[in-house]
């Protein structure tokens, strides 16, 4: 039942409690995202939950037997998603290594991606309405592979700009072909 | 199996110190280091002199002039009746518009309008031909076209992903061919339609020569300017020492002797084998017998689906749903026949060969097409075997590439071997990645006691039930891979990552380390319960998906770290964008190209099972 620790030095003893994933420290190079990103997550979870609940409403109005149970399930899912939002945000992290960027996210479905700087094709900075209100931005790292999908959300806008400049500089110094 | 090995290969790890750039010409054997006057490759056409050139004069006709011919034919056919009428006084036909016009005395106006339309058409085609020009310089290929809306497209030569020449049947009759230089990106290609057939071959060779950097390297050695076609010494040398390729190539033959009868020449071109025998060593050519092709289509997965659908339709129609029978069977049958016919004709006269400029894939019976992939343009290779092919021992090879060239669909441009035996797979793998055939030292760097090439590992891994150099999934992976857990595994060699999976439908993917875009490792709840991970190597989009769905967690994360460092090393020492330049010369701005050492960040501790 050990958790995934890729992107970190493989711990000598695979002790799940000692895995740096759950408690990203300052010393191991992992950088988390702004705690304010919880707000964005809460809003999007809430909207998703409301949509889910709204879908069940017609079935209740039609007096089908599964109308109310479906609504109950939707409400429970929404509450769980909302409750897990802080943990989800804490699980997002990135790390600038010598030659590649490592990105991780997810609690249930854990994902770690490593992208060499030289593979960068372009960097996007996106800001949604809620994120903008909180002063956050999302940085997207695009390579020639569509599946790479490294998007670091919840960065403070100034940090995002600085990180973008840093990444472009790193990519420029390690430029490789396609 | 000699040609691909001798070629300049993907310089992954071993910098071959003083060896010459090995110019991409069979005559490379006699050209020893530091011998500039030796027969080195030089552009053979005047099309690459950096000036603007026009396309084949028949271009308007071939590109859309069919309509013009149709109009002309229509008008002539009508006038023919009129002429016959004038001469013989044939009975008048009622309802003929021309007849009505004639009776009203408007024949003059009508013919004036028709002639004016024709003139406008001809003039506009002529103008568009005049304005459609192309230029091939030392670094770029450019095309300008359009009359009202001008477009100017320019592609860098070192970014070329492939060059294809296609000859539709109609164009072949005129001795014309379409050349396409593709670069990475959606619809990113420079199309030269149409060129003279021999001209296209010669231009392709020159474009690839310029792109390969062989000239650049030579210019740096000798300190001469790069503008070689204007360099009299080089031209003289090229003319004095006729390299075997230029002597036998069709370019020389038909360009310099355009006289021996146009019809004869056309016939020769039409009947010539699709692959010029002088272009590639026979031992490096793979062809597919038509019988095997047909049988492989019959035994494909599509047939199985078709049979199931057919049984379903028949059964349901027997149960009284007759209308279903009629509605489904006719279009279904038509679609199935179309599919088979399409697949068959696309793969007919199929040949794959190693030429000095890369892999050349050609196919087609009436409309022929061929596609040259320079070295280092292949991002992933997959060798697979459907269940029904297993008794015959046939395999299929597909690749991922950035930017497909050519007329064909994505399917044809990414299928390198539609069906072949294990021997064919061996040959094709050597062609696709020449470095695969080199004996590779084990990853740890100890003395290669038993030199095994990556290709041998691939071939052994293809048919093996387990192991054979691969780190397979542990036994506890059976709940998610009940049959194939033994075969699901990965391996890494000097220059490639190998991923194997599938028990019923066998797969083996090869990803060159220098072409990896990113690495991903994931773990869902189920995999976490089994203490497994899912590893994926991400490359440019294509039919090959390089993924290990189940691997031991510790081994998988260790492999992830190892791959990450090796990918960076391989990419920084890769020079295949100028594949003929000396591999020892590192690209200037690579501070990471220092010792091939893992990045300092993760100093893998002692418990590492690597």
CSV table of C-alpha atoms in Angstrom, one decimal, chain B residues 60-364:
chain,number,residue,atom,x,y,z
B,60,UNK,CA,-1.9,24.1,-64.6
B,61,UNK,CA,-3.1,21.2,-66.7
B,62,UNK,CA,-2.3,18.7,-64.0
B,63,UNK,CA,-3.5,20.7,-61.0
B,64,UNK,CA,-7.0,21.7,-62.2
B,65,UNK,CA,-6.8,21.9,-65.9
B,66,UNK,CA,-8.9,18.9,-66.3
B,67,UNK,CA,-11.9,21.2,-66.1
B,68,UNK,CA,-10.4,23.3,-68.9
B,69,UNK,CA,-10.1,20.2,-71.0
B,70,UNK,CA,-13.7,19.2,-70.3
B,71,UNK,CA,-14.9,22.7,-71.4
B,72,UNK,CA,-12.9,22.5,-74.5
B,73,UNK,CA,-14.2,19.1,-75.2
B,74,UNK,CA,-17.8,20.1,-74.7
B,75,UNK,CA,-17.4,23.1,-77.0
B,76,UNK,CA,-15.7,21.1,-79.6
B,77,UNK,CA,-18.2,18.4,-79.5
B,78,UNK,CA,-21.0,20.9,-80.1
B,79,UNK,CA,-19.2,22.7,-82.8
B,80,UNK,CA,-18.5,19.3,-84.4
B,81,UNK,CA,-22.2,18.8,-85.0
B,82,UNK,CA,-22.4,22.3,-86.3
B,83,UNK,CA,-19.5,21.7,-88.6
B,84,UNK,CA,-21.1,18.5,-89.8
B,85,UNK,CA,-24.3,20.4,-90.3
B,86,UNK,CA,-22.6,23.1,-92.4
B,87,UNK,CA,-20.8,20.5,-94.6
B,88,UNK,CA,-23.5,17.9,-95.1
B,89,UNK,CA,-26.7,19.7,-94.2
B,90,UNK,CA,-27.8,17.3,-91.6
B,91,UNK,CA,-31.4,17.5,-90.3
B,92,UNK,CA,-32.0,20.1,-87.7
B,93,UNK,CA,-32.3,19.0,-84.1
B,94,UNK,CA,-34.9,20.9,-82.0
B,95,UNK,CA,-34.0,22.0,-78.5
B,96,UNK,CA,-30.3,22.4,-79.2
B,97,UNK,CA,-29.2,25.8,-77.6
B,98,UNK,CA,-26.6,26.2,-80.2
B,99,UNK,CA,-29.2,25.6,-82.9
B,100,UNK,CA,-31.4,28.3,-81.4
B,101,UNK,CA,-28.5,30.7,-81.2
B,102,UNK,CA,-27.6,29.9,-84.8
B,103,UNK,CA,-31.1,30.6,-86.0
B,104,UNK,CA,-31.2,33.9,-84.3
B,105,UNK,CA,-27.9,34.9,-85.8
B,106,UNK,CA,-26.1,35.1,-82.5
B,107,UNK,CA,-23.4,32.6,-83.4
B,108,UNK,CA,-20.8,35.3,-83.5
B,109,UNK,CA,-21.5,36.5,-80.0
B,110,UNK,CA,-21.6,33.0,-78.6
B,111,UNK,CA,-18.3,32.0,-80.0
B,112,UNK,CA,-16.8,35.3,-78.9
B,113,UNK,CA,-17.9,34.7,-75.3
B,114,UNK,CA,-16.6,31.1,-75.4
B,115,UNK,CA,-13.3,32.2,-76.8
B,116,UNK,CA,-13.0,35.0,-74.3
B,117,UNK,CA,-13.7,32.6,-71.4
B,118,UNK,CA,-11.1,30.2,-72.7
B,119,UNK,CA,-8.5,33.0,-73.1
B,120,UNK,CA,-9.2,34.3,-69.6
B,121,UNK,CA,-8.8,30.7,-68.3
B,122,UNK,CA,-5.6,30.1,-70.2
B,123,UNK,CA,-4.2,33.4,-69.2
B,124,UNK,CA,-5.1,33.0,-65.5
B,125,UNK,CA,-3.6,29.6,-65.4
B,126,UNK,CA,-0.5,30.9,-67.2
B,127,UNK,CA,-0.2,33.8,-64.7
B,128,UNK,CA,-0.6,31.6,-61.7
B,129,UNK,CA,2.1,29.3,-63.1
B,130,UNK,CA,4.4,32.2,-63.7
B,131,UNK,CA,3.9,33.4,-60.2
B,132,UNK,CA,4.3,30.0,-58.6
B,133,UNK,CA,8.0,29.8,-57.9
B,134,UNK,CA,10.2,28.0,-55.5
B,135,UNK,CA,13.7,28.4,-54.2
B,136,UNK,CA,16.0,26.0,-52.4
B,137,UNK,CA,18.8,27.7,-50.6
B,138,UNK,CA,21.4,26.4,-48.2
B,139,UNK,CA,19.1,26.6,-45.2
B,140,UNK,CA,15.6,27.0,-46.4
B,141,UNK,CA,13.2,25.9,-49.1
B,142,UNK,CA,10.6,28.5,-50.1
B,143,UNK,CA,7.5,28.6,-52.2
B,144,UNK,CA,5.7,31.6,-53.5
B,145,UNK,CA,2.3,31.2,-55.0
B,146,UNK,CA,-1.1,32.9,-55.6
B,147,UNK,CA,-2.2,35.7,-57.9
B,148,UNK,CA,-4.5,37.8,-55.8
B,149,UNK,CA,-3.7,36.3,-52.5
B,150,UNK,CA,0.0,35.7,-52.4
B,151,UNK,CA,1.4,33.2,-50.0
B,152,UNK,CA,5.0,32.7,-49.2
B,153,UNK,CA,6.0,29.6,-47.3
B,154,UNK,CA,9.5,28.9,-46.1
B,155,UNK,CA,10.8,25.8,-44.3
B,156,UNK,CA,14.1,25.3,-42.6
B,157,UNK,CA,16.0,22.5,-44.1
B,158,UNK,CA,17.3,21.1,-40.8
B,159,UNK,CA,13.7,20.8,-39.6
B,160,UNK,CA,12.8,18.5,-42.4
B,161,UNK,CA,10.8,15.5,-41.2
B,162,UNK,CA,10.4,13.8,-44.5
B,163,UNK,CA,10.5,14.3,-48.2
B,164,UNK,CA,7.9,12.5,-50.4
B,165,UNK,CA,7.4,12.2,-54.1
B,166,UNK,CA,4.1,11.1,-55.4
B,167,UNK,CA,3.1,10.5,-58.9
B,168,UNK,CA,-0.6,10.3,-59.6
B,169,UNK,CA,-1.4,8.2,-62.7
B,170,UNK,CA,-2.4,11.2,-64.8
B,171,UNK,CA,0.7,13.1,-63.9
B,172,UNK,CA,2.8,10.0,-64.6
B,173,UNK,CA,1.6,10.1,-68.2
B,174,UNK,CA,3.0,13.6,-68.5
B,175,UNK,CA,6.2,12.6,-66.7
B,176,UNK,CA,5.5,14.8,-63.8
B,177,UNK,CA,5.8,14.3,-60.1
B,178,UNK,CA,4.8,16.1,-56.9
B,179,UNK,CA,7.5,16.7,-54.3
B,180,UNK,CA,6.6,17.5,-50.7
B,181,UNK,CA,8.9,18.6,-48.0
B,182,UNK,CA,7.3,18.1,-44.7
B,183,UNK,CA,8.2,19.7,-41.4
B,184,UNK,CA,6.6,19.1,-38.0
B,185,UNK,CA,3.1,20.4,-37.5
B,186,UNK,CA,-0.4,20.2,-38.8
B,187,UNK,CA,-0.4,20.5,-42.6
B,188,UNK,CA,3.1,21.9,-42.4
B,189,UNK,CA,4.6,21.0,-45.7
B,190,UNK,CA,6.1,22.7,-48.7
B,191,UNK,CA,4.5,21.3,-51.8
B,192,UNK,CA,6.1,21.5,-55.2
B,193,UNK,CA,3.5,20.3,-57.7
B,194,UNK,CA,4.4,19.5,-60.3
B,195,UNK,CA,8.0,19.0,-61.3
B,196,UNK,CA,9.5,16.8,-64.0
B,197,UNK,CA,9.8,13.3,-62.8
B,198,UNK,CA,13.5,13.0,-63.0
B,199,UNK,CA,13.9,16.5,-61.7
B,200,UNK,CA,11.9,15.7,-58.6
B,201,UNK,CA,14.2,12.7,-57.8
B,202,UNK,CA,17.3,14.9,-58.2
B,203,UNK,CA,15.9,17.7,-56.2
B,204,UNK,CA,14.9,15.4,-53.4
B,205,UNK,CA,18.4,14.1,-53.3
B,206,UNK,CA,19.8,17.6,-53.2
B,207,UNK,CA,17.4,18.8,-50.6
B,208,UNK,CA,18.3,15.9,-48.3
B,209,UNK,CA,22.0,16.5,-49.0
B,210,UNK,CA,21.7,20.2,-48.0
B,211,UNK,CA,19.7,19.3,-45.0
B,212,UNK,CA,22.1,16.6,-43.9
B,213,UNK,CA,24.8,19.1,-43.2
B,214,UNK,CA,27.4,17.2,-45.1
B,215,UNK,CA,28.1,20.3,-47.2
B,216,UNK,CA,28.2,22.5,-44.1
B,217,UNK,CA,30.7,20.2,-42.4
B,218,UNK,CA,32.9,20.2,-45.5
B,219,UNK,CA,32.8,23.9,-45.8
B,220,UNK,CA,33.9,24.2,-42.2
B,221,UNK,CA,36.7,21.8,-42.8
B,222,UNK,CA,38.1,23.5,-45.9
B,223,UNK,CA,37.1,27.0,-44.8
B,224,UNK,CA,35.4,27.5,-48.1
B,225,UNK,CA,32.2,29.4,-48.4
B,226,UNK,CA,29.1,27.3,-48.3
B,227,UNK,CA,27.8,28.5,-51.7
B,228,UNK,CA,29.0,25.3,-53.3
B,229,UNK,CA,27.2,25.3,-56.7
B,230,UNK,CA,29.1,28.5,-57.5
B,231,UNK,CA,32.3,27.1,-56.3
B,232,UNK,CA,34.1,26.1,-59.5
B,233,UNK,CA,36.5,23.6,-57.8
B,234,UNK,CA,33.7,21.7,-56.2
B,235,UNK,CA,31.7,21.6,-59.4
B,236,UNK,CA,34.7,20.5,-61.4
B,237,UNK,CA,35.4,17.8,-58.8
B,238,UNK,CA,31.9,16.6,-59.0
B,239,UNK,CA,31.9,16.4,-62.7
B,240,UNK,CA,35.4,14.9,-62.9
B,241,UNK,CA,34.6,12.1,-60.5
B,242,UNK,CA,31.2,10.7,-61.4
B,243,UNK,CA,29.9,9.1,-58.3
B,244,UNK,CA,28.2,5.8,-59.1
B,245,UNK,CA,24.9,7.2,-57.8
B,246,UNK,CA,24.8,10.2,-60.1
B,247,UNK,CA,26.0,8.1,-63.0
B,248,UNK,CA,23.2,5.6,-62.8
B,249,UNK,CA,20.4,7.8,-61.4
B,250,UNK,CA,17.6,8.5,-63.7
B,251,UNK,CA,18.2,12.2,-63.4
B,252,UNK,CA,21.4,12.1,-65.4
B,253,UNK,CA,19.9,9.7,-67.9
B,254,UNK,CA,16.8,11.5,-68.9
B,255,UNK,CA,17.9,15.1,-68.2
B,256,UNK,CA,20.8,15.1,-70.5
B,257,UNK,CA,19.3,12.9,-73.3
B,258,UNK,CA,15.8,14.2,-73.8
B,259,UNK,CA,15.8,13.1,-77.4
B,260,UNK,CA,15.3,9.3,-77.8
B,261,UNK,CA,11.6,9.6,-78.4
B,262,UNK,CA,9.2,11.2,-75.9
B,263,UNK,CA,6.8,8.2,-76.1
B,264,UNK,CA,9.6,5.8,-75.5
B,265,UNK,CA,10.8,7.7,-72.5
B,266,UNK,CA,7.3,7.9,-71.0
B,267,UNK,CA,6.9,4.2,-71.5
B,268,UNK,CA,10.2,3.5,-69.8
B,269,UNK,CA,9.2,5.6,-66.9
B,270,UNK,CA,5.8,4.0,-66.6
B,271,UNK,CA,7.2,0.5,-66.7
B,272,UNK,CA,10.3,1.2,-64.5
B,273,UNK,CA,10.3,-0.5,-61.1
B,274,UNK,CA,8.9,1.7,-58.4
B,275,UNK,CA,12.2,1.6,-56.6
B,276,UNK,CA,15.2,2.5,-58.7
B,277,UNK,CA,17.6,-0.4,-58.2
B,278,UNK,CA,20.6,1.9,-58.2
B,279,UNK,CA,19.3,3.7,-55.1
B,280,UNK,CA,19.6,1.1,-52.5
B,281,UNK,CA,21.6,-2.1,-51.8
B,282,UNK,CA,19.4,-5.1,-52.6
B,283,UNK,CA,20.1,-6.7,-49.3
B,284,UNK,CA,18.4,-3.7,-47.5
B,285,UNK,CA,15.2,-3.9,-49.5
B,286,UNK,CA,12.1,-5.5,-48.1
B,287,UNK,CA,9.2,-6.3,-50.5
B,288,UNK,CA,5.9,-8.0,-49.8
B,289,UNK,CA,4.6,-10.7,-52.1
B,290,UNK,CA,1.0,-10.0,-53.2
B,291,UNK,CA,-0.2,-13.4,-51.9
B,292,UNK,CA,1.0,-12.6,-48.4
B,293,UNK,CA,-0.6,-9.2,-48.6
B,294,UNK,CA,-4.0,-10.6,-49.5
B,295,UNK,CA,-3.8,-13.3,-46.9
B,296,UNK,CA,-2.8,-10.9,-44.2
B,297,UNK,CA,-5.8,-8.7,-45.1
B,298,UNK,CA,-8.1,-11.7,-44.9
B,299,UNK,CA,-6.6,-12.6,-41.5
B,300,UNK,CA,-6.8,-9.1,-40.1
B,301,UNK,CA,-8.9,-8.0,-37.1
B,302,UNK,CA,-11.2,-6.2,-39.5
B,303,UNK,CA,-12.3,-9.5,-41.0
B,304,UNK,CA,-13.1,-10.8,-37.5
B,305,UNK,CA,-15.3,-7.8,-36.8
B,306,UNK,CA,-16.9,-8.1,-40.2
B,307,UNK,CA,-17.8,-11.8,-39.6
B,308,UNK,CA,-19.3,-11.0,-36.3
B,309,UNK,CA,-21.4,-8.2,-37.7
B,310,UNK,CA,-22.4,-10.5,-40.6
B,311,UNK,CA,-23.5,-13.2,-38.3
B,312,UNK,CA,-25.4,-10.7,-36.2
B,313,UNK,CA,-27.2,-9.3,-39.3
B,314,UNK,CA,-28.1,-12.8,-40.6
B,315,UNK,CA,-29.4,-14.0,-37.3
B,316,UNK,CA,-31.5,-10.9,-36.7
B,317,UNK,CA,-32.9,-11.0,-40.2
B,318,UNK,CA,-33.9,-14.6,-39.7
B,319,UNK,CA,-35.8,-13.5,-36.6
B,320,UNK,CA,-38.0,-11.5,-38.8
B,321,UNK,CA,-36.2,-8.2,-39.1
B,322,UNK,CA,-35.8,-8.2,-42.8
B,323,UNK,CA,-35.6,-4.5,-43.2
B,324,UNK,CA,-32.4,-4.5,-41.1
B,325,UNK,CA,-30.9,-6.9,-43.5
B,326,UNK,CA,-31.5,-4.7,-46.5
B,327,UNK,CA,-30.5,-1.5,-44.7
B,328,UNK,CA,-27.3,-2.7,-43.3
B,329,UNK,CA,-26.0,-5.3,-45.7
B,330,UNK,CA,-25.6,-3.1,-48.8
B,331,UNK,CA,-23.7,-0.1,-47.4
B,332,UNK,CA,-21.8,-2.5,-45.1
B,333,UNK,CA,-20.7,-4.6,-48.0
B,334,UNK,CA,-19.7,-1.6,-50.0
B,335,UNK,CA,-17.7,-0.2,-47.1
B,336,UNK,CA,-15.9,-3.5,-46.5
B,337,UNK,CA,-15.0,-4.0,-50.1
B,338,UNK,CA,-13.8,-0.4,-50.3
B,339,UNK,CA,-11.7,-0.9,-47.2
B,340,UNK,CA,-10.1,-4.1,-48.5
B,341,UNK,CA,-9.4,-2.6,-51.9
B,342,UNK,CA,-7.9,0.6,-50.4
B,343,UNK,CA,-5.6,-1.3,-48.1
B,344,UNK,CA,-4.6,-3.7,-50.9
B,345,UNK,CA,-3.8,-1.0,-53.5
B,346,UNK,CA,-2.0,1.1,-50.9
B,347,UNK,CA,0.3,-1.7,-50.0
B,348,UNK,CA,0.8,-3.2,-53.5
B,349,UNK,CA,4.3,-3.0,-54.9
B,350,UNK,CA,5.4,-2.0,-51.4
B,351,UNK,CA,9.1,-1.6,-50.8
B,352,UNK,CA,11.1,-0.3,-47.9
B,353,UNK,CA,14.8,0.3,-48.5
B,354,UNK,CA,17.7,2.0,-46.8
B,355,UNK,CA,19.0,4.8,-49.0
B,356,UNK,CA,22.0,7.0,-48.2
B,357,UNK,CA,19.5,9.7,-47.0
B,358,UNK,CA,17.3,7.6,-44.8
B,359,UNK,CA,14.6,5.1,-45.1
B,360,UNK,CA,12.6,5.1,-48.3
B,361,UNK,CA,9.1,3.7,-48.3
B,362,UNK,CA,7.4,3.3,-51.7
B,363,UNK,CA,4.1,1.8,-52.8
B,364,UNK,CA,1.4,2.0,-55.4
